[in-house]
Structure formats: C-alpha cells, structure tokens
Short mmCIF file of C-alpha atoms and ligand atoms in Angstrom, two decimals:
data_model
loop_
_atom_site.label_atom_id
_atom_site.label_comp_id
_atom_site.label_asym_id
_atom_site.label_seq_id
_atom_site.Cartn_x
_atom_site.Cartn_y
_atom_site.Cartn_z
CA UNK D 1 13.48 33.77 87.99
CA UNK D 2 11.71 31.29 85.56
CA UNK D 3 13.28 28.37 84.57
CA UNK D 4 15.21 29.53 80.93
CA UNK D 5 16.23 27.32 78.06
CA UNK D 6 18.48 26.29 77.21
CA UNK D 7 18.48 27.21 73.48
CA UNK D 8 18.31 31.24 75.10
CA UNK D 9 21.34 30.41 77.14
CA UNK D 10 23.53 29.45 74.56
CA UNK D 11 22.21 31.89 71.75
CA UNK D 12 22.96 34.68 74.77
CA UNK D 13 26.59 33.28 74.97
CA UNK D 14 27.35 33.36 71.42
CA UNK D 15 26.28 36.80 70.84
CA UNK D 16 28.37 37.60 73.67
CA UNK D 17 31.14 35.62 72.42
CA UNK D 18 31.58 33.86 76.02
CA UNK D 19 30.89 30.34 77.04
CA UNK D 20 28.22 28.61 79.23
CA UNK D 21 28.54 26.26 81.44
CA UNK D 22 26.54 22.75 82.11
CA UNK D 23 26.58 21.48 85.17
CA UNK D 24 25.66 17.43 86.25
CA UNK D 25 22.97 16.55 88.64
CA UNK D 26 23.09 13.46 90.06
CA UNK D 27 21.81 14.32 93.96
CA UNK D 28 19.15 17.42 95.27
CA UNK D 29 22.47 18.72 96.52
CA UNK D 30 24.10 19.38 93.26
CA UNK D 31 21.31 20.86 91.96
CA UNK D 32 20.94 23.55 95.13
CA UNK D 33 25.00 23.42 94.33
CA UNK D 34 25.00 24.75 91.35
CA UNK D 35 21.76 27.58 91.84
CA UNK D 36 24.08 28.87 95.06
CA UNK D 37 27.07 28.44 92.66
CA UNK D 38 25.62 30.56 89.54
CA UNK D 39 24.50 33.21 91.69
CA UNK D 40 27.45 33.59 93.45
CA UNK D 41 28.80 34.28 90.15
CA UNK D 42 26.51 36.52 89.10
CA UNK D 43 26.01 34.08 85.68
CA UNK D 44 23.63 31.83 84.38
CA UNK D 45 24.02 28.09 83.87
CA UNK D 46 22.18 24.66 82.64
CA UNK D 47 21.43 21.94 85.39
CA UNK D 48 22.17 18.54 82.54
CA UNK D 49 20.90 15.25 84.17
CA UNK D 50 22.08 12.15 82.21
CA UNK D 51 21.42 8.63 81.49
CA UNK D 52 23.69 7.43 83.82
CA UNK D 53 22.49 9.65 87.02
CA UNK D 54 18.97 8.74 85.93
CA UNK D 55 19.65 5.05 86.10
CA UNK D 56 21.25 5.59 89.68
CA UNK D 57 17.71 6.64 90.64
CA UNK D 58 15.96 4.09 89.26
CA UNK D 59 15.06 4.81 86.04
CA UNK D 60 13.19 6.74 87.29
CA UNK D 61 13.74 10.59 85.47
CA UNK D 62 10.25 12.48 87.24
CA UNK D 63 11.72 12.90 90.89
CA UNK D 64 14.73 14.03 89.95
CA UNK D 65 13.76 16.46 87.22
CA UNK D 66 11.20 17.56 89.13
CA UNK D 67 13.53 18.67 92.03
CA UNK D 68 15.85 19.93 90.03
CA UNK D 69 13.29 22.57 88.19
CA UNK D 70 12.30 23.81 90.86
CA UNK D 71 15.71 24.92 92.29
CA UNK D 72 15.83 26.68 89.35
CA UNK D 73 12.41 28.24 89.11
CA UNK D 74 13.76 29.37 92.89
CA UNK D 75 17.23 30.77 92.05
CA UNK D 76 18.08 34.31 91.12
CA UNK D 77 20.14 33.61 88.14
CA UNK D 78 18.76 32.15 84.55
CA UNK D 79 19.27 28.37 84.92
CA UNK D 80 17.82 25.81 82.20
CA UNK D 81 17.41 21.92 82.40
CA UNK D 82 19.03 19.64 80.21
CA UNK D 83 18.51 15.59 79.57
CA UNK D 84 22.49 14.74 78.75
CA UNK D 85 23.67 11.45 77.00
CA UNK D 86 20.84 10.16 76.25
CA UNK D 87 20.64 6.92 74.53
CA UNK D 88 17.57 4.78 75.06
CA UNK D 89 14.64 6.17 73.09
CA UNK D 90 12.65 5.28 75.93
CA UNK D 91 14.77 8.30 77.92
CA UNK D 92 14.53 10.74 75.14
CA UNK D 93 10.58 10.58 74.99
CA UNK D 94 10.21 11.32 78.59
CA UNK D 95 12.12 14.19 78.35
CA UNK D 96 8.34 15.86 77.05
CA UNK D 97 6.99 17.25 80.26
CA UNK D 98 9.76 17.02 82.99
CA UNK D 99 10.85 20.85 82.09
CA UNK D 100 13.76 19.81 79.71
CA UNK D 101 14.27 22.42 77.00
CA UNK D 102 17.18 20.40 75.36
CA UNK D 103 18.36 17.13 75.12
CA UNK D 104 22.06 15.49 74.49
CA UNK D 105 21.24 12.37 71.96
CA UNK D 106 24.32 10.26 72.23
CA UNK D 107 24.29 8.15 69.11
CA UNK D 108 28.22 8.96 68.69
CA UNK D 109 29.18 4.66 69.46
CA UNK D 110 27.32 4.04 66.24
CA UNK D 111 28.69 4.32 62.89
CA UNK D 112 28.86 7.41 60.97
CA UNK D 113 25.67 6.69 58.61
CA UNK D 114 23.67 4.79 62.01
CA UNK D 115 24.81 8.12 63.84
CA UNK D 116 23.26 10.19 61.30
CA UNK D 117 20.25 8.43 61.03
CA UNK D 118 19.23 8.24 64.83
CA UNK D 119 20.71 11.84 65.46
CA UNK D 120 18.10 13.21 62.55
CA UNK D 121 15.17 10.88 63.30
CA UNK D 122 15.71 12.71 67.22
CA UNK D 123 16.44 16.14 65.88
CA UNK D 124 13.28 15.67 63.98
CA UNK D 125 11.40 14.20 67.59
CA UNK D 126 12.41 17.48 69.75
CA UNK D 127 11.74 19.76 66.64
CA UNK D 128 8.30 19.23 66.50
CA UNK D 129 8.04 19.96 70.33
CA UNK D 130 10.53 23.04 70.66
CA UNK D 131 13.96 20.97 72.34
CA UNK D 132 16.43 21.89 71.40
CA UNK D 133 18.79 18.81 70.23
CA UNK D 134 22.62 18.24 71.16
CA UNK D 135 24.50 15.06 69.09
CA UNK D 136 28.09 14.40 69.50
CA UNK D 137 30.53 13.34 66.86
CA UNK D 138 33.61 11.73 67.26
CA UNK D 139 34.36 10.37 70.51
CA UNK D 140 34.87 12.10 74.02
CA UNK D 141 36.37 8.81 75.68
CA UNK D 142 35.97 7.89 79.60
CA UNK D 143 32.05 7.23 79.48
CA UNK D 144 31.02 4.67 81.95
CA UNK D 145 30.79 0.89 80.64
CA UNK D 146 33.72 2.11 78.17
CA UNK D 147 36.84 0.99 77.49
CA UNK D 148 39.42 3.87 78.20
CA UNK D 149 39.32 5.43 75.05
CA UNK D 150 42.37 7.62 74.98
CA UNK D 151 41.69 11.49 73.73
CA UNK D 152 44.98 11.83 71.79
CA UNK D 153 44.14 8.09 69.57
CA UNK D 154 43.83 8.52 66.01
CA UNK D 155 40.47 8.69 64.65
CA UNK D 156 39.05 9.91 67.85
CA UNK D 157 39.16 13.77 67.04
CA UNK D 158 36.45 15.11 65.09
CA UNK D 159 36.81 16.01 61.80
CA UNK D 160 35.86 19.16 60.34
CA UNK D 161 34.69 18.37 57.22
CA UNK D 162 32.84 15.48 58.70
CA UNK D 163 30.98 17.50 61.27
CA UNK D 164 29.96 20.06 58.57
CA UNK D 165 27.94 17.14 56.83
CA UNK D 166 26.80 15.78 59.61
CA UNK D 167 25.16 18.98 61.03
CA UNK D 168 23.81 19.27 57.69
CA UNK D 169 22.35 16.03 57.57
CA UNK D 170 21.00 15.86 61.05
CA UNK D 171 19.29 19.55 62.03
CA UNK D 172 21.14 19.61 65.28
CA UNK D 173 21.21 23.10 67.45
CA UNK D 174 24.71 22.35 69.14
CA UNK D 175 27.34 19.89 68.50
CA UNK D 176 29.66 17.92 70.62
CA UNK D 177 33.43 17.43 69.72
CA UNK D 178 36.12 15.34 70.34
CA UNK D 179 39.49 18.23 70.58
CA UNK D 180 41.62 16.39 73.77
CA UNK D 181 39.26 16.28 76.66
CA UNK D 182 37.87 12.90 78.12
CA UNK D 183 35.43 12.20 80.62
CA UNK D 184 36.06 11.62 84.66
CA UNK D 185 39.39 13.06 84.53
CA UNK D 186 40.29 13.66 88.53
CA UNK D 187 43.48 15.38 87.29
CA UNK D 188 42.90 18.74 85.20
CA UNK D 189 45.84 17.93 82.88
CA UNK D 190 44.34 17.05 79.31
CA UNK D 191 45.69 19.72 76.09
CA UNK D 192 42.92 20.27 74.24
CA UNK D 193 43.75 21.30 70.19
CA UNK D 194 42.78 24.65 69.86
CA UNK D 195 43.46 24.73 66.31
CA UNK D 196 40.89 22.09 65.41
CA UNK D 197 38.48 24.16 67.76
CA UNK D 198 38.63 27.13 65.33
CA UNK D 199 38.34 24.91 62.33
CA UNK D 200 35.33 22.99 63.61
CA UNK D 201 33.98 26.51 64.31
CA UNK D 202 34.42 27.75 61.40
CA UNK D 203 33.46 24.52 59.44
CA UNK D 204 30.05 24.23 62.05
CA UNK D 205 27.10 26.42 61.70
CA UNK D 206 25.86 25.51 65.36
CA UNK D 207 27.59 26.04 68.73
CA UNK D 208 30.28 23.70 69.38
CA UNK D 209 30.11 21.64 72.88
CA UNK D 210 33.12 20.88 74.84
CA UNK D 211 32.81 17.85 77.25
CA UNK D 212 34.87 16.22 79.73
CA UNK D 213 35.45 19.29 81.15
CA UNK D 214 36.37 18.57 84.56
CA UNK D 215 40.04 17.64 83.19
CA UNK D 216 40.52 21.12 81.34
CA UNK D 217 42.36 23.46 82.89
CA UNK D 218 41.41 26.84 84.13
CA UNK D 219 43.49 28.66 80.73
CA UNK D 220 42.76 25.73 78.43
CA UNK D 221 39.20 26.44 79.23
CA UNK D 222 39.41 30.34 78.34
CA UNK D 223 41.49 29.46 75.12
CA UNK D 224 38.63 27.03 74.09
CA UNK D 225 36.01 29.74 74.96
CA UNK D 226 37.91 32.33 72.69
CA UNK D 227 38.58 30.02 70.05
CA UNK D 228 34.80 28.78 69.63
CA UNK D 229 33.53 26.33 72.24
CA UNK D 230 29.98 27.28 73.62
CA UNK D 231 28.76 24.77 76.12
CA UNK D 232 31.22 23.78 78.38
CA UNK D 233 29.85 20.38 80.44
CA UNK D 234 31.31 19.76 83.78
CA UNK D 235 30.37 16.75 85.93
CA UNK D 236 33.34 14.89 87.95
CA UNK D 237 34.88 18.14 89.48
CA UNK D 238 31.61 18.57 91.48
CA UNK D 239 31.54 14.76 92.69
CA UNK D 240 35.48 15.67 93.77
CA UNK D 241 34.43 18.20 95.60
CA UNK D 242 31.36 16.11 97.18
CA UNK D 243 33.41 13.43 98.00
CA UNK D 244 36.51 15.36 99.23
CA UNK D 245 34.16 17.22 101.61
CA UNK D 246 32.28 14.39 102.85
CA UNK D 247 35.46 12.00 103.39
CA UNK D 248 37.71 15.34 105.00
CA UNK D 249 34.28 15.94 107.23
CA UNK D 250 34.13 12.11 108.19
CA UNK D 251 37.91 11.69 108.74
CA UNK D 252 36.98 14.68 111.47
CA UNK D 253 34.24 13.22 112.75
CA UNK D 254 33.93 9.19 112.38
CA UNK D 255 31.08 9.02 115.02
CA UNK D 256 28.66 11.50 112.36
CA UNK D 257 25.25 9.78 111.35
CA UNK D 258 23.07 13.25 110.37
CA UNK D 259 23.88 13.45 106.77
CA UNK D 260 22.78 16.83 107.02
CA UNK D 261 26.41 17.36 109.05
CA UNK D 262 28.79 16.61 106.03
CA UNK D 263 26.38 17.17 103.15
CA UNK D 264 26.08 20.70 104.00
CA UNK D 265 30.17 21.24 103.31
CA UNK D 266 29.44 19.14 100.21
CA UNK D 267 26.81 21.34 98.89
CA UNK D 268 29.44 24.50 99.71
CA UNK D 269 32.26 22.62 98.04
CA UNK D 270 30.32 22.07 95.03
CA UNK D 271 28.88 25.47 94.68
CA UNK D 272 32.20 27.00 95.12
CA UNK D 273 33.68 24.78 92.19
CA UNK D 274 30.84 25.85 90.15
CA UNK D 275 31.62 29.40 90.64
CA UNK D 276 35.36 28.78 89.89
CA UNK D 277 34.27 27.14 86.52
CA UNK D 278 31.72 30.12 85.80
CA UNK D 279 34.41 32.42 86.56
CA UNK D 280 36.55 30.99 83.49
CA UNK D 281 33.42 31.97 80.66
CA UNK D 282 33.50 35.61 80.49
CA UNK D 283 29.94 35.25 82.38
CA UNK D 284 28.20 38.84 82.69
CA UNK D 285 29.48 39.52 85.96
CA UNK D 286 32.12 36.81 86.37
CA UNK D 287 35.63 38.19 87.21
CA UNK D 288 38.51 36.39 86.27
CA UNK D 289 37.75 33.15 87.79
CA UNK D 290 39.61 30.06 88.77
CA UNK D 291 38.69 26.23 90.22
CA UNK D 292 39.18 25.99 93.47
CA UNK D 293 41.22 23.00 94.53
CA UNK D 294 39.42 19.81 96.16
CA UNK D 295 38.74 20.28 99.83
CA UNK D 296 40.78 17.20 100.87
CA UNK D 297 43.99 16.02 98.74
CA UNK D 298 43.12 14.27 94.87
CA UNK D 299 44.63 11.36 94.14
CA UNK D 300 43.42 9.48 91.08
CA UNK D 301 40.56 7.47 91.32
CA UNK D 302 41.02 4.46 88.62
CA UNK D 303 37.65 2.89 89.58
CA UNK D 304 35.83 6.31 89.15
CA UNK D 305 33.17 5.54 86.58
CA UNK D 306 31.91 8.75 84.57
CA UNK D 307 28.79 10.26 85.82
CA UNK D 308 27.81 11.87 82.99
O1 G3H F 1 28.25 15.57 79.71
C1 G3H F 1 28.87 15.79 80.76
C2 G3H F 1 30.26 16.16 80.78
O2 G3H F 1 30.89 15.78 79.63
C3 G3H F 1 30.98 15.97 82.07
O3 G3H F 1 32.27 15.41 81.95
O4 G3H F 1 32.44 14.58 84.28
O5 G3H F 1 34.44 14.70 82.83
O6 G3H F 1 33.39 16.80 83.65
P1 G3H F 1 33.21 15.37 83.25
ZN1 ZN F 2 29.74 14.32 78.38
#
C-alpha cells in the first residue's frame, strides 16, 4: 500500500462523515504500533511526528521520518505522515522531502494578528509544494515547557466567529480547536463542549482537529466525531501503554537486558490501543470499538511532559 496523504485521508473521512485518527511517533516501535494497530482495525490512519519527538532525536527529523515511511509504504492499510506542532521555521522547511504530506504549524502562543500572519505566510510555504497545512487556534493546554493551562479557563475555547476569520485569513486545510481536551492527560476524564463543536463546524469551512485526545473518553470521542471533529490526534495513551508494558514486563523480570524482551509487549500494547481508538471513528471496517485499559495500573503521572 503506498504511503497516502494526508489531505485524501481526511477528505475520505468527511465524505464519510467519520473521523480519523493521528497517531504520535516518537520510537520505530510506535510507528510498527500503529501499522499493526490500523490493520487490525481494518482502517486507515496518519503516523504525526512532532517538534518535541524530533528534538528527542536530535534534531535530527531524516531518520525518523524515514523509518516511519517506510512502515507505512509496508502496511496493508492507507497510512499518511504528518510533521505535528511545528514551530521553528527551520522544522517546517525540512518537512520538503522526508514524505510529509501535511504539516501542524503551531503559531497558536502568538497573538491573534502574529498567529495570522505566520499561519498564512506557512499556508502559503506548503501551498506552493502540495502540504497540506494544519494551524490551531485557541489553546489546547498541557504542551511541554507550558504552564498547565487549564481547558475549562476563560478565553481558552475557541471562538467561532474568530476561527471563521482566521481560516479566511490564513488558507488553512484543517483547523485545530480548543472545546475541553488538553494534552498528556493519563486519566480519560476531560468533557469536551459539544455544542461549540457544532458551531465551530458550522462557522469553519475546513475540517476541525481535536487534540489532546488521549484524555477523551471512548463516547466523548464518538459525540465529537458526530458533531464535527475530523482529525482526532492521540499521543500519551500509546506512551501509557509503552510504559505500562515495559514497567509490568520488568517488575516480572528485573534481571531482562534484551530490549527486544519487553519492547515486543510494548509494541502489542500500543497497537492494541490504537485499534481501540480506531474502533471509536466509524472507520470502514471498525466495529464498535473501545480503549483498552493500560497493561499495568495508571496512576497520574504529574511530571509527564506532553509528547506531542
Ligand atoms: O498533537 C498531538 C495530540 O494532540 C496528542 O495529544 O498526547 O494528549 O493524546 P495527547
Ligand atoms: Zn496536539
């Protein structure tokens, strides 16, 4: 199966009024996570690598990129590769050539008119070479190097009428938005406001993004679907299941040293919460899905930083 863009994906989700889902790849074993994942679900998905996992290798974007395309060039299923919160201009050029149909430009810190600006000036960059262009507005709280920003604070939501003139004013293909969710939850307890979903989707000409999604739960995440949200981004709930399966496999077995022993359960635990997820989009194939609890017991994890 080729690698697929994103742009396809999401166009192939609206027409068929379901969601699709974006999944974070910070190791090699999320990204064969999430191929065994999609086909186990019978649906497509988007491998997104961000910022943040790209500074964890080094700043380095080619080896991980490169990986990552080619599990999906080898899966069964339609997968597409995404660059996600990207800030640095630096970043955003090199998406050109690593296989990245779309990119995520994260200008949303900046004020409204600096937002704008930025957002347009990289709308009009991956325009004129076919990438597709995410911005967010408002502001989906929990990013690393942030100051808890909580979801329910005033001024945090994004308004309608705001996000109608910024789409406007920027050419972007999707847009993020700030409705309850917040990044690196490790509990799946957030309320998301599914009235301002409809009227952002009915104020927005361009498929609305719903991040922080590893907080949502399983019905919250249908009733966004139905209401209007397209891309649904999903990072922490993998790394819980990582790092349940490696510290569960490790309590076991203290002596281990072949990472290949407890990064195989890992890789299953990961794949098997990106099924759950896929299961909750009205995917092609998907039944009625759920995500399955962490291998080993969640507590949460104050110091997490977000991985997106
Ligand atoms: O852009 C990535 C997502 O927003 C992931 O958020 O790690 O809270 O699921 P999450
Ligand atoms: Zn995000």
């Amino acid at each position: 199966m080729p690698l697929v863009s994103t742009a396809e994906l999401v166009s192939a989700a609206v027409a068929g009024r379901r969601g699709v889902a974006a999944f974070n790849v910070i190791t090699l074993e999320h990204a064969e996570a999430i191929a065994a994942g999609a086909e186990s679900a019978g649906a497509p998905a988007v491998l997104q690598i961000s910022e943040n996992a790209v500074r964890f290798h080094g700043g380095e974007l080619s080896a991980i990129a490169a990986a990552s395309a080619a599990v999906a060039r080898a899966s069964s299923v339609p997968l597409a590769l995404h660059l996600d919160h990207v800030v640095s201009a630096g970043l955003l050029r090199a998406a050109e050539g690593h296989g990245f149909s779309s990119v995520m430009f994260d200008a949303s810190k900046l004020p409204y008119e600096e937002n704008v600006r930025a957002t347009a000036d990289a709308v009009r960059w991956g325009h004129e070479r076919g990438i597709w262009v995410e911005a967010e507005l408002g502001r989906v709280g929990g990013k690393e190097g942030e100051a808890p920003l909580g979801a329910h604070a005033p001024g945090v939501r994004t308004d309608p009428a705001e996000a109608a003139a910024y789409t406007a004013a920027t050419g972007v293909d999707a847009l993020a938005v700030a409705v309850g969710s917040s990044h690196a939850m490790t509990e799946r307890t957030a309320a998301l406001d599914h009235e301002l979903i409809a009227r952002l989707r009915d104020a927005v000409p361009v498929p609305l993004v719903l991040h922080g999604s590893s907080g949502v739960p399983d019905a919250e995440i249908r009733a966004a679907v139905a209401a209007g949200m397209v891309k649904i981004n999903v990072g922490t709930a993998l790394n819980a299941a990582f790092t349940g399966a490696v510290r569960d496999f490790l309590a076991a077995g203290p002596g281990t040293v072949d990472p290949r022993k407890y990064l195989a359960p890992a890789r299953t635990a990961m794949a098997g919460t990106v099924a759950g997820f896929l299961g909750l989009l009205g995917a092609p194939d998907g039944g009625p899905g759920s995500v399955p609890g962490p291998a080993g017991p969640r507590t949460p994890d104050q110091s997490a930083p977000s991985l997106t």
